[in-house]
C-alpha positions as MATLAB code, in Angstrom:
seq = 'MIRRRERLSYAAGDLGFNLVWQSIELYLLFFYIQILHLPLGIAAGIFLVGAAVDWLFDPLIGAVADRKAARYPMRLWVLLSGPLIAVALWLAFRSPPLEGLNLAIYAAVTHVGLRFAYGCGNIPYAVLTARITDDPSEQLKLTGLRMQGAALGGLTAATIYALASGGDTPFLVGALILGILAQPCFLITWLGVRERVASPPLSSLPPAQEVSHYFRLIGRNSGLRRLLLTIVVAGLSTTVTAKSILFLFDRDLQHPQWGYWAALLPSAALLISTPLWVALSSRIGLVTTLISAVLLHVTALAMLTIFYADGLAVATVLLAIAISATCGMSVMFWSMVPIAIRNLETAPDGTGCAARVYALSNVARKLGQALAPQIIALSLALTGGGDATIKGGAVLPGMILAALICAITIILYRPTTNGRNVVQPVLQP';
ca = [
    -137.623  -88.586   69.007;
    -139.038  -85.174   68.173;
    -142.166  -85.294   66.032;
    -141.871  -83.792   62.567;
    -144.640  -81.295   63.285;
    -142.667  -79.855   66.176;
    -139.474  -79.714   64.112;
    -141.338  -77.761   61.434;
    -142.803  -75.448   64.070;
    -139.285  -74.752   65.301;
    -137.988  -74.150   61.775;
    -140.834  -71.694   61.156;
    -139.229  -69.327   63.658;
    -135.990  -69.086   61.677;
    -138.022  -68.614   58.511;
    -139.556  -65.535   60.149;
    -136.268  -64.256   61.524;
    -134.559  -64.599   58.148;
    -137.265  -62.619   56.381;
    -135.797  -59.827   58.497;
    -132.154  -60.825   58.776;
    -131.597  -61.218   55.048;
    -132.867  -57.658   54.681;
    -130.016  -56.562   56.959;
    -127.447  -58.984   55.602;
    -127.897  -58.471   51.861;
    -129.512  -55.089   51.321;
    -129.020  -52.579   54.130;
    -125.396  -51.643   53.378;
    -126.254  -51.324   49.678;
    -129.282  -49.193   50.648;
    -127.124  -46.849   52.729;
    -124.556  -46.351   49.969;
    -126.644  -46.461   46.771;
    -129.986  -45.004   47.935;
    -129.174  -42.749   50.887;
    -125.743  -41.888   49.397;
    -124.015  -42.079   52.753;
    -120.195  -41.968   52.531;
    -118.470  -45.353   52.649;
    -116.962  -44.738   56.074;
    -120.276  -43.610   57.572;
    -122.218  -46.530   56.089;
    -119.700  -49.093   57.329;
    -119.413  -47.316   60.675;
    -123.164  -47.629   61.285;
    -122.812  -51.413   61.156;
    -119.924  -51.192   63.624;
    -122.023  -49.062   65.995;
    -124.921  -51.487   65.687;
    -122.658  -54.404   66.504;
    -121.198  -52.566   69.507;
    -124.720  -52.128   70.866;
    -125.324  -55.849   70.260;
    -122.196  -56.685   72.233;
    -123.654  -54.737   75.142;
    -127.278  -55.872   74.973;
    -127.024  -59.475   73.706;
    -125.336  -60.730   76.896;
    -127.906  -58.778   78.906;
    -130.765  -60.375   76.967;
    -129.180  -63.797   77.472;
    -128.790  -63.270   81.229;
    -132.379  -62.046   81.629;
    -133.758  -64.898   79.510;
    -131.863  -67.469   81.606;
    -133.012  -65.935   84.891;
    -136.666  -65.706   83.823;
    -136.787  -69.072   82.032;
    -138.981  -70.720   84.673;
    -141.657  -68.046   84.349;
    -141.221  -66.863   80.752;
    -140.391  -69.680   78.291;
    -137.962  -68.944   75.493;
    -140.650  -69.224   72.837;
    -142.608  -66.374   74.469;
    -139.744  -64.006   73.656;
    -140.049  -65.055   70.015;
    -143.752  -64.220   69.902;
    -143.578  -60.857   71.681;
    -140.574  -59.532   69.762;
    -142.255  -60.013   66.362;
    -144.215  -56.722   66.136;
    -141.198  -54.729   67.390;
    -138.997  -56.272   64.709;
    -141.530  -55.466   61.949;
    -141.781  -51.784   62.917;
    -138.002  -51.461   63.294;
    -137.411  -53.028   59.862;
    -139.794  -50.580   58.180;
    -138.138  -47.584   59.887;
    -134.644  -48.751   58.892;
    -135.502  -48.782   55.164;
    -137.211  -45.394   55.064;
    -135.651  -42.546   53.075;
    -136.443  -39.567   55.353;
    -136.239  -35.943   54.098;
    -132.904  -35.430   55.865;
    -129.363  -34.691   54.759;
    -125.829  -34.858   56.042;
    -125.355  -35.497   59.742;
    -129.087  -35.717   60.466;
    -129.500  -38.448   57.871;
    -126.539  -40.390   59.274;
    -127.963  -40.117   62.809;
    -131.373  -41.346   61.637;
    -129.784  -44.328   59.882;
    -127.689  -45.177   62.943;
    -130.594  -44.914   65.411;
    -132.963  -47.032   63.319;
    -130.187  -49.545   62.663;
    -129.506  -49.938   66.379;
    -133.230  -50.242   67.123;
    -133.643  -52.960   64.503;
    -130.755  -55.024   65.828;
    -131.916  -54.695   69.432;
    -135.463  -55.787   68.582;
    -134.080  -58.681   66.548;
    -131.825  -59.832   69.394;
    -134.709  -59.833   71.889;
    -136.361  -62.599   69.900;
    -133.498  -64.348   68.160;
    -131.318  -65.190   71.162;
    -134.120  -66.974   73.071;
    -135.153  -68.638   69.808;
    -131.660  -70.098   69.352;
    -131.752  -71.456   72.918;
    -134.728  -73.632   71.973;
    -132.353  -76.098   70.272;
    -130.951  -76.987   73.694;
    -134.319  -76.804   75.467;
    -136.346  -78.982   73.065;
    -133.950  -81.933   73.457;
    -130.563  -82.811   74.953;
    -129.837  -85.523   72.355;
    -126.950  -84.354   70.100;
    -128.276  -86.252   67.074;
    -131.692  -84.641   67.473;
    -130.043  -81.238   67.963;
    -128.144  -81.708   64.703;
    -131.407  -82.521   62.916;
    -133.090  -79.485   64.471;
    -130.186  -77.277   63.422;
    -130.320  -78.595   59.876;
    -134.079  -78.084   59.611;
    -133.754  -74.655   61.205;
    -131.194  -73.731   58.540;
    -133.612  -74.845   55.843;
    -136.308  -72.674   57.398;
    -133.819  -69.816   57.331;
    -133.162  -70.580   53.674;
    -136.857  -70.366   52.799;
    -137.058  -67.052   54.629;
    -134.067  -65.756   52.723;
    -135.449  -66.940   49.393;
    -138.729  -65.206   50.128;
    -136.978  -61.979   51.109;
    -134.720  -61.954   48.056;
    -137.625  -62.710   45.708;
    -139.746  -59.896   47.125;
    -136.917  -57.383   46.859;
    -136.136  -58.522   43.299;
    -139.783  -58.174   42.232;
    -139.971  -54.727   43.836;
    -136.658  -53.535   42.374;
    -138.289  -51.687   39.487;
    -140.312  -49.377   41.764;
    -139.457  -46.039   43.314;
    -139.074  -47.396   46.865;
    -138.317  -51.108   46.432;
    -136.586  -51.573   49.761;
    -139.304  -49.866   51.811;
    -142.068  -51.871   50.133;
    -140.136  -55.085   50.603;
    -139.428  -54.345   54.273;
    -143.109  -53.672   54.964;
    -144.221  -56.926   53.328;
    -141.558  -59.024   55.035;
    -142.232  -57.597   58.488;
    -145.880  -58.605   58.166;
    -145.085  -62.076   56.795;
    -142.782  -62.820   59.743;
    -145.559  -62.594   62.357;
    -147.385  -65.891   61.642;
    -144.008  -67.679   61.588;
    -143.293  -66.566   65.151;
    -146.811  -67.570   66.190;
    -146.300  -71.091   64.814;
    -143.124  -71.494   66.859;
    -144.906  -70.283   69.993;
    -147.764  -72.736   69.504;
    -145.893  -75.784   68.211;
    -142.692  -76.122   70.284;
    -142.295  -77.846   73.673;
    -139.404  -76.984   76.001;
    -138.698  -80.366   77.589;
    -135.182  -79.769   78.947;
    -135.425  -77.667   82.082;
    -132.713  -75.141   82.831;
    -130.526  -76.222   85.754;
    -130.753  -74.075   88.868;
    -129.018  -70.755   88.411;
    -126.302  -69.543   90.734;
    -127.453  -66.531   92.679;
    -125.395  -63.753   91.101;
    -126.038  -60.072   91.731;
    -126.496  -58.091   88.494;
    -123.062  -56.507   88.924;
    -121.430  -59.951   88.735;
    -123.130  -61.024   85.520;
    -120.299  -59.562   83.433;
    -117.657  -61.409   85.442;
    -119.651  -64.620   84.986;
    -119.404  -64.190   81.207;
    -115.662  -63.675   81.479;
    -115.328  -66.839   83.587;
    -117.255  -68.820   80.968;
    -114.788  -67.697   78.309;
    -111.603  -67.552   80.357;
    -111.809  -71.043   81.847;
    -113.033  -72.931   78.773;
    -110.476  -73.227   75.991;
    -112.930  -75.162   73.832;
    -115.493  -72.385   74.139;
    -112.849  -69.799   73.193;
    -111.945  -71.783   70.092;
    -115.586  -72.129   69.135;
    -116.237  -68.403   69.566;
    -113.195  -67.509   67.456;
    -114.419  -69.914   64.765;
    -117.771  -68.132   64.770;
    -116.067  -64.727   64.451;
    -113.956  -65.576   61.397;
    -116.599  -67.757   59.736;
    -119.154  -64.991   60.287;
    -116.726  -62.478   58.807;
    -116.118  -64.412   55.594;
    -119.749  -65.472   55.218;
    -120.988  -61.910   55.667;
    -118.435  -60.342   53.328;
    -119.497  -62.803   50.624;
    -123.229  -62.197   51.162;
    -123.035  -58.406   51.451;
    -120.841  -58.225   48.357;
    -123.358  -59.824   45.975;
    -125.125  -56.642   44.847;
    -121.833  -54.749   44.668;
    -120.160  -57.615   42.776;
    -122.695  -57.614   39.957;
    -123.089  -53.840   39.967;
    -119.413  -52.915   39.911;
    -117.112  -55.881   39.233;
    -119.361  -57.594   36.649;
    -121.363  -54.600   35.320;
    -124.724  -56.413   35.516;
    -126.553  -54.561   38.327;
    -130.064  -55.917   37.707;
    -128.872  -59.513   37.803;
    -127.504  -58.831   41.281;
    -131.027  -58.702   42.731;
    -131.719  -62.212   41.441;
    -128.256  -63.442   42.400;
    -129.157  -62.400   45.944;
    -131.310  -65.532   46.033;
    -128.130  -67.637   45.972;
    -127.363  -67.659   49.742;
    -130.814  -68.904   50.676;
    -131.090  -71.330   47.749;
    -127.662  -72.740   48.596;
    -128.612  -73.082   52.260;
    -131.825  -74.898   51.392;
    -130.167  -77.324   48.994;
    -126.803  -77.892   50.671;
    -127.787  -78.134   54.355;
    -128.890  -81.822   54.185;
    -125.649  -82.616   52.367;
    -123.504  -80.884   55.000;
    -125.428  -82.598   57.806;
    -124.985  -85.997   56.153;
    -121.280  -85.367   55.571;
    -120.710  -84.314   59.173;
    -122.419  -87.499   60.382;
    -119.772  -89.480   58.507;
    -116.565  -87.484   59.024;
    -117.339  -85.270   62.028;
    -118.209  -81.638   62.572;
    -114.654  -80.249   62.623;
    -113.480  -82.066   59.492;
    -116.600  -80.960   57.649;
    -116.034  -77.381   58.818;
    -112.477  -77.358   57.482;
    -113.612  -78.906   54.201;
    -116.187  -76.137   53.792;
    -113.586  -73.455   54.544;
    -111.162  -74.821   51.943;
    -113.938  -75.108   49.351;
    -114.889  -71.489   50.020;
    -111.341  -70.215   49.472;
    -110.916  -72.306   46.323;
    -114.189  -71.124   44.768;
    -113.402  -67.446   45.422;
    -109.896  -67.888   43.977;
    -111.438  -69.410   40.837;
    -113.955  -66.554   40.708;
    -111.098  -64.038   40.803;
    -109.401  -65.796   37.891;
    -112.418  -66.547   35.679;
    -115.045  -63.890   36.496;
    -114.352  -62.129   33.191;
    -115.328  -65.286   31.248;
    -119.020  -64.506   31.504;
    -121.947  -63.995   33.817;
    -122.826  -67.708   33.965;
    -119.325  -68.758   35.032;
    -119.193  -66.063   37.701;
    -122.622  -67.025   39.048;
    -121.744  -70.728   39.299;
    -118.466  -70.056   41.111;
    -120.170  -67.623   43.449;
    -122.855  -70.238   44.179;
    -120.160  -72.764   45.125;
    -118.478  -70.245   47.415;
    -121.794  -69.445   49.065;
    -122.647  -73.137   49.490;
    -119.370  -73.518   51.362;
    -120.323  -70.703   53.754;
    -123.575  -72.565   54.422;
    -121.554  -75.575   55.519;
    -119.502  -73.395   57.826;
    -122.638  -71.960   59.438;
    -124.354  -75.328   59.906;
    -121.235  -76.747   61.550;
    -120.546  -74.022   64.087;
    -124.205  -73.703   65.091;
    -124.290  -77.475   65.587;
    -121.362  -77.186   67.997;
    -123.045  -74.647   70.279;
    -125.675  -76.929   71.919;
    -122.963  -79.531   72.582;
    -120.952  -76.888   74.411;
    -124.033  -75.917   76.426;
    -124.723  -79.518   77.436;
    -121.170  -79.997   78.678;
    -121.260  -76.799   80.688;
    -124.643  -77.471   82.249;
    -123.995  -81.133   83.091;
    -120.543  -80.525   84.568;
    -120.100  -80.748   88.358;
    -121.649  -77.612   89.845;
    -122.859  -76.625   86.385;
    -125.608  -74.024   86.206;
    -128.078  -72.964   83.548;
    -126.180  -71.031   80.888;
    -127.873  -71.826   77.560;
    -129.020  -68.281   76.814;
    -125.669  -66.899   77.956;
    -123.708  -69.210   75.649;
    -125.989  -68.383   72.732;
    -125.586  -64.694   73.575;
    -121.801  -65.109   73.455;
    -122.148  -66.971   70.156;
    -124.297  -64.173   68.762;
    -121.789  -61.581   69.953;
    -119.021  -63.521   68.183;
    -121.078  -63.818   65.014;
    -121.965  -60.122   65.096;
    -118.334  -59.170   65.624;
    -117.521  -60.899   62.356;
    -120.547  -59.312   60.720;
    -119.525  -55.855   61.993;
    -116.043  -56.192   60.530;
    -117.407  -57.327   57.148;
    -118.668  -53.879   55.985;
    -115.304  -52.411   56.942;
    -113.539  -54.858   54.612;
    -116.045  -54.196   51.819;
    -115.724  -50.411   52.189;
    -111.925  -50.691   52.279;
    -111.935  -52.839   49.143;
    -114.175  -50.353   47.312;
    -112.135  -47.371   48.474;
    -108.738  -48.831   47.535;
    -109.890  -49.968   44.089;
    -112.361  -47.202   43.244;
    -110.731  -43.929   44.233;
    -113.036  -40.931   44.428;
    -115.790  -42.726   42.514;
    -116.155  -45.539   45.063;
    -119.270  -44.207   46.777;
    -121.430  -44.106   43.650;
    -120.072  -46.511   41.055;
    -116.356  -47.329   41.174;
    -114.425  -49.978   43.044;
    -114.374  -53.753   43.316;
    -115.317  -56.122   46.145;
    -113.529  -59.291   45.025;
    -110.263  -58.360   46.802;
    -112.160  -57.947   50.057;
    -113.930  -61.283   49.598;
    -110.596  -63.067   49.099;
    -109.048  -61.344   52.132;
    -111.897  -62.362   54.437;
    -111.806  -65.959   53.174;
    -108.060  -66.226   53.804;
    -108.420  -64.839   57.334;
    -111.107  -67.431   58.004;
    -109.123  -70.357   56.585;
    -105.865  -69.552   58.357;
    -107.555  -69.003   61.717;
    -109.690  -72.153   61.684;
    -106.859  -74.387   60.480;
    -104.401  -73.073   63.081;
    -106.908  -72.690   65.951;
    -109.586  -75.202   65.095;
    -112.472  -75.961   67.479;
    -112.030  -79.131   69.518;
    -115.205  -81.145   69.076;
    -114.613  -84.522   70.703;
    -117.983  -85.781   71.903;
    -118.569  -84.449   75.398;
    -115.171  -82.742   75.526;
    -116.117  -79.775   73.383;
    -115.454  -77.476   76.340;
    -114.083  -77.907   79.819;
    -116.483  -77.231   82.707;
    -116.436  -73.715   84.050;
    -115.130  -73.530   87.587;
    -117.401  -71.999   90.172;
    -115.946  -69.256   92.367;
];
């Protein structure tokens, strides 16, 4: 049994990371379009570039973290990355005296720097679930508590941005405050967590073969492929819903100021609904709970499309239900990852791969997140015409499209979570 103090110390890390991540998830695209006035294609393209860099560097970070685990514990990465993340967040929300191409380049460079700094700490942090304990029930509890820590971080971020929204530079002020607040959270994780589960001995691979090792992990494990695809489509729908909140109230519902307070919904829903999703999954299983959350998400967005004109309260309630469903999706697929790691590492000839698997999971999640701004921009462009960059357009069609993609994919190609048979062991060359 893991003591409650250690669980809370672990959750503190995700509180700190989500002070930063919610800034990216909820506000950065809106900042690019509404404040910097970047064209829709450029703003969405910056997220795609940032994700492409993640796809390159996240596996590298995972490989290095696995190889250096004996000397540099995962929690050390969390502590050392904190100051880098704070500086990168502040730079990303600056409005520099630049225009045109120079402004777009500045936004892209700072965006990439922020995501790289974030990955350096977040990937090793995620590995801690598998290194604190190898008991699936304890891992589920850790994941649930971690999600609640993330929710508190998101609530804090959204509240600070909402309170600062009346100023001249609300996003820059908010980013500065949140970057500072994240540092003690990372320190608590460093001090309060024990890594009891040692990484199995690593196979001696030259750096040039690291990429092929990743491909073997994916190519020879159908369960892992299904899990990664689940993360892609769930991440896509979850991100489209979250990133659309400010646009939804600004453009579809014509209540822009309420959008800043509605941005508290993802974190509030995560905080409240996570224990319910965990309890439900304990009774009916992870996969069944995942599918239930997906269907609830589609249903709530369909109802929102039909009834959003009936008033702000009705729209907010339906949106909250849809967001609560995305929380269930996230809790379920993150709970499946440590099970996959355990099966891989305890298989005959298994080797330490926790950071690698979490890197692959992050790449999958960020692929979905990179595609989300493209769907939002497309929805705005198709419904808003020439006025889409400043004021016109609607995001509800894009939200429905992403939800349908998610539902169809997971139902037809669902992850196979059957105890220790989540994934088949990777074959050694």
